[in-house]
């Protein structure tokens, strides 16, 4: 199939996987899945699956990486070799370094790092099954894992991505839509204020399309946030 041949939507406005334009794939989250970690979360997002584990705060080693006034976040995003049909070569590559960095930057804007001078908080994200949108899965799971570890945060970062395929703005592109699509707009949103802490854009969107994609992302972020809170309540009890 060529790029021009893929039809993401039927005549009734329904996508191949049964969703409407502004609909997310189903999201499930569970906390505390790695008993030896200080905090952890499993996320299933459509066919994507990921685990985030948090260790610390602990003393940062070697001392040259320490910051006297705050903790550092040591974030690693990794795709398991079996997470896609093409085996991923184990170890860091350019893409995993980039995603680790943008994830760290997004999380740093909410974690109260000044509480833990000279310390390190380790955040490990492992993608078990990948079907487009894994950076959003990773950031969202890491936020829940940090909350599960009891790390003080001003809010949880919810990461979601709208995109464009066949000239139509679509929420949460799946793999074929991502492959044949024209744009992808992952964002990190703070649900208490709708502030943005992370934005990347792949491809082209007009100003109008950008606004629609942003609105879709904000709406979806609130839906995902509800699932994040429910996962934490399931483990710890209490009302939101
Ligand atoms: O996963 P995300 O959308 O955040 O990042 P991407 O770089 O746009 O990758 C899109 C998708 O391509 C991933 O979710 C995987 O399904 C797939 N991929 C792959 O199969 N092999 C890679 N080495 C990288 C990505």
Coordinates of C-alpha atoms and ligand atoms in Angstrom, one line a residue:
X1 CA 0.0 0.0 0.0
X2 CA 1.3 3.4 -0.9
X3 CA 1.1 6.5 1.3
X4 CA -1.8 8.0 -0.7
X5 CA -3.9 4.8 -0.6
X6 CA -4.4 4.5 3.2
X7 CA -8.0 5.5 4.2
X8 CA -8.0 6.3 7.9
X9 CA -11.8 6.9 8.1
X10 CA -14.9 5.4 6.5
X11 CA -17.9 7.4 5.1
X12 CA -19.5 7.4 8.6
X13 CA -16.5 9.1 10.2
X14 CA -15.3 5.9 11.9
X15 CA -11.6 4.9 12.0
X16 CA -10.3 1.5 11.3
X17 CA -10.2 0.6 15.0
X18 CA -13.8 1.8 15.5
X19 CA -13.0 5.2 17.0
X20 CA -14.3 8.7 16.1
X21 CA -11.8 11.5 15.3
X22 CA -11.5 12.8 18.9
X23 CA -11.5 9.5 20.7
X24 CA -8.6 8.0 22.6
X25 CA -7.6 4.3 22.5
X26 CA -8.7 2.6 25.8
X27 CA -6.3 3.3 28.7
X28 CA -5.7 1.1 31.8
X29 CA -3.3 1.8 34.6
X30 CA -2.2 -0.2 37.7
X31 CA 0.1 1.0 40.4
X32 CA 2.6 -1.0 42.5
X33 CA 3.4 -3.7 39.9
X34 CA 7.1 -3.8 40.8
X35 CA 7.3 -4.7 44.5
X36 CA 11.0 -3.9 45.0
X37 CA 10.6 -0.4 43.5
X38 CA 9.7 2.6 45.6
X39 CA 6.9 3.4 43.1
X40 CA 5.7 1.8 39.9
X41 CA 3.0 1.7 37.3
X42 CA 1.9 -0.5 34.4
X43 CA 0.0 1.2 31.6
X44 CA -1.9 -0.4 28.7
X45 CA -2.8 2.2 26.0
X46 CA -4.4 0.5 23.0
X47 CA -1.9 -2.1 22.1
X48 CA 1.0 -0.1 23.8
X49 CA 2.1 -1.6 27.1
X50 CA 4.7 0.0 29.4
X51 CA 6.1 -0.2 32.9
X52 CA 7.6 2.7 34.8
X53 CA 9.6 2.1 38.0
X54 CA 10.9 4.8 40.4
X55 CA 13.8 4.3 42.9
X56 CA 14.8 7.0 45.4
X57 CA 15.4 9.7 46.4
X58 CA 18.9 8.3 47.1
X59 CA 22.3 9.9 47.4
X60 CA 23.5 10.8 43.9
X61 CA 26.7 9.0 42.8
X62 CA 29.3 9.9 41.6
X63 CA 29.5 13.2 43.6
X64 CA 30.2 15.2 40.5
X65 CA 26.6 14.7 39.3
X66 CA 25.2 16.0 42.6
X67 CA 23.4 19.4 42.7
X68 CA 23.8 21.2 46.0
X69 CA 20.4 22.8 45.9
X70 CA 18.2 20.0 44.5
X71 CA 17.8 16.4 43.4
X72 CA 18.4 15.2 39.8
X73 CA 16.1 13.0 37.9
X74 CA 17.8 10.2 36.1
X75 CA 15.3 9.1 33.4
X76 CA 15.7 6.1 31.1
X77 CA 13.2 5.3 28.3
X78 CA 13.8 1.9 26.7
X79 CA 12.0 -0.2 24.2
X80 CA 12.3 -3.9 24.9
X81 CA 13.8 -5.9 22.0
X82 CA 10.5 -7.8 21.7
X83 CA 8.3 -4.7 21.8
X84 CA 8.0 -4.5 18.0
X85 CA 8.1 -6.9 15.0
X86 CA 11.6 -5.6 14.0
X87 CA 13.8 -6.7 17.0
X88 CA 15.1 -3.5 18.7
X89 CA 18.8 -3.7 19.3
X90 CA 19.4 -3.6 23.1
X91 CA 21.0 -0.5 24.5
X92 CA 20.7 3.3 24.1
X93 CA 20.2 4.8 20.7
X94 CA 19.5 8.4 19.5
X95 CA 15.7 8.0 19.8
X96 CA 15.7 6.5 23.3
X97 CA 18.2 9.3 24.5
X98 CA 15.9 12.0 23.0
X99 CA 12.8 10.5 24.6
X100 CA 14.6 10.0 28.0
X101 CA 15.6 13.7 27.8
X102 CA 12.1 15.1 26.9
X103 CA 10.6 12.9 29.6
X104 CA 13.0 14.1 32.2
X105 CA 12.4 17.8 31.2
X106 CA 8.6 17.3 31.5
X107 CA 8.8 15.6 34.9
X108 CA 11.3 18.1 36.3
X109 CA 8.7 20.8 35.9
X110 CA 6.4 19.2 38.5
X111 CA 8.7 17.3 40.9
X112 CA 9.6 19.2 44.0
X113 CA 13.4 18.7 43.5
X114 CA 14.5 21.3 46.0
X115 CA 13.3 19.0 48.8
X116 CA 16.1 16.6 48.2
X117 CA 19.5 18.3 47.7
X118 CA 22.4 16.1 46.4
X119 CA 20.0 13.3 45.7
X120 CA 18.9 11.3 42.7
X121 CA 15.5 9.9 41.7
X122 CA 15.8 7.2 39.2
X123 CA 12.9 6.7 36.7
X124 CA 13.0 3.7 34.5
X125 CA 10.5 3.3 31.6
X126 CA 10.3 0.0 29.7
X127 CA 8.1 -0.3 26.7
X128 CA 6.9 -3.8 26.5
X129 CA 4.7 -3.5 23.4
X130 CA 4.8 -0.6 21.0
X131 CA 2.1 0.6 18.7
X132 CA 2.7 4.4 18.3
X133 CA 2.6 6.9 21.1
X134 CA 5.0 5.2 23.4
X135 CA 6.6 8.5 24.7
X136 CA 3.1 9.6 25.9
X137 CA 2.6 6.2 27.6
X138 CA 6.1 6.4 29.2
X139 CA 5.6 10.0 30.6
X140 CA 2.1 9.2 31.9
X141 CA 3.2 6.0 33.6
X142 CA 6.2 7.7 35.1
X143 CA 4.0 10.4 36.6
X144 CA 1.9 7.7 38.3
X145 CA 5.0 5.8 39.4
X146 CA 6.4 9.0 41.0
X147 CA 3.1 9.6 42.8
X148 CA 3.1 5.9 43.9
X149 CA 6.7 6.5 45.3
X150 CA 5.3 9.4 47.4
X151 CA 7.5 12.0 45.7
X152 CA 5.9 15.4 46.2
X153 CA 4.8 17.0 42.9
X154 CA 2.8 20.1 42.0
X155 CA 0.7 18.1 39.6
X156 CA 1.0 14.9 37.5
X157 CA 2.1 15.3 33.9
X158 CA -0.4 13.7 31.5
X159 CA 1.0 13.1 28.0
X160 CA -1.2 12.6 25.0
X161 CA -0.8 13.2 21.2
X162 CA -3.2 14.2 18.5
X163 CA -2.1 14.0 14.9
X164 CA -3.3 14.3 11.3
X165 CA -4.0 11.6 8.7
X166 CA -5.6 12.1 5.3
X167 CA -5.9 15.8 6.2
X168 CA -8.1 15.0 9.2
X169 CA -7.0 15.9 12.7
X170 CA -7.3 12.7 14.8
X171 CA -6.8 12.0 18.5
X172 CA -4.2 9.5 19.5
X173 CA -2.9 8.0 16.3
X174 CA -2.5 4.2 16.1
X175 CA 0.4 2.6 14.2
X176 CA -1.1 2.7 10.6
X177 CA -2.4 6.3 11.2
X178 CA 1.1 7.3 12.5
X179 CA 2.8 5.6 9.5
X180 CA 0.7 7.0 6.8
X181 CA -0.2 10.3 8.6
X182 CA 1.1 13.8 8.0
X183 CA 1.6 15.1 11.6
X184 CA 1.8 14.1 15.2
X185 CA 1.6 16.5 18.2
X186 CA 2.6 15.0 21.5
X187 CA 2.1 17.2 24.5
X188 CA 2.6 17.0 28.3
X189 CA -0.3 18.8 30.1
X190 CA -0.9 19.6 33.8
X191 CA -4.5 18.8 34.4
X192 CA -5.0 21.2 37.3
X193 CA -4.1 24.3 35.2
X194 CA -4.0 23.0 31.5
X195 CA -0.4 24.3 31.4
X196 CA 1.9 22.7 28.8
X197 CA 5.2 21.3 30.1
X198 CA 6.2 19.4 26.9
X199 CA 5.4 19.7 23.2
X200 CA 6.9 18.1 20.1
X201 CA 5.7 18.4 16.6
X202 CA 6.3 16.0 13.8
X203 CA 5.1 17.1 10.3
X204 CA 2.9 20.1 9.4
X205 CA -0.3 21.5 10.9
X206 CA -2.1 24.7 9.9
X207 CA -2.9 27.1 12.7
X208 CA -6.5 25.9 12.7
X209 CA -5.5 22.2 12.7
X210 CA -3.0 22.9 15.5
X211 CA -5.8 24.5 17.6
X212 CA -8.1 21.5 17.0
X213 CA -5.2 19.1 17.9
X214 CA -4.4 21.1 21.1
X215 CA -8.1 21.1 22.1
X216 CA -8.3 17.3 21.5
X217 CA -5.2 16.9 23.6
X218 CA -6.5 18.9 26.6
X219 CA -9.8 17.0 26.6
X220 CA -8.0 13.7 26.4
X221 CA -5.5 14.7 29.1
X222 CA -8.4 15.1 31.5
X223 CA -9.8 11.7 30.6
X224 CA -6.4 10.0 31.2
X225 CA -5.9 12.0 34.4
X226 CA -9.1 10.5 35.8
X227 CA -7.7 7.0 35.1
X228 CA -4.3 7.9 36.7
X229 CA -6.1 9.1 39.9
X230 CA -8.4 6.0 40.0
X231 CA -5.3 3.7 39.8
X232 CA -3.7 5.5 42.8
X233 CA -7.0 5.5 44.7
X234 CA -7.4 1.8 44.1
X235 CA -4.0 1.2 45.8
X236 CA -4.3 3.8 48.5
X237 CA -8.0 4.5 48.9
X238 CA -9.5 8.0 49.3
X239 CA -11.4 10.5 47.2
X240 CA -9.9 12.6 44.4
Ligands
LIG1 O1 6.3 5.8 20.2 P1 6.3 7.2 19.8 O2 5.1 7.6 18.9 O3 6.3 8.2 20.9 O4 7.6 7.6 18.9 P2 7.9 7.4 17.4 O5 9.4 7.6 17.3 O6 7.1 8.4 16.6 O7 7.6 5.9 17.0 C1 6.3 5.6 16.6 C2 6.2 4.1 16.6 O8 7.0 3.5 15.7 C3 6.5 3.4 17.9 O9 5.5 3.5 18.9 C4 6.7 2.0 17.5 O10 5.5 1.3 17.3 C5 7.4 2.2 16.2 N1 8.9 2.1 16.2 C6 9.4 0.8 15.9 O11 8.7 -0.1 15.5 N2 10.8 0.7 15.9 C7 11.6 1.7 16.4 N3 12.9 1.5 16.4 C8 11.0 2.9 16.7 C9 9.7 3.1 16.7

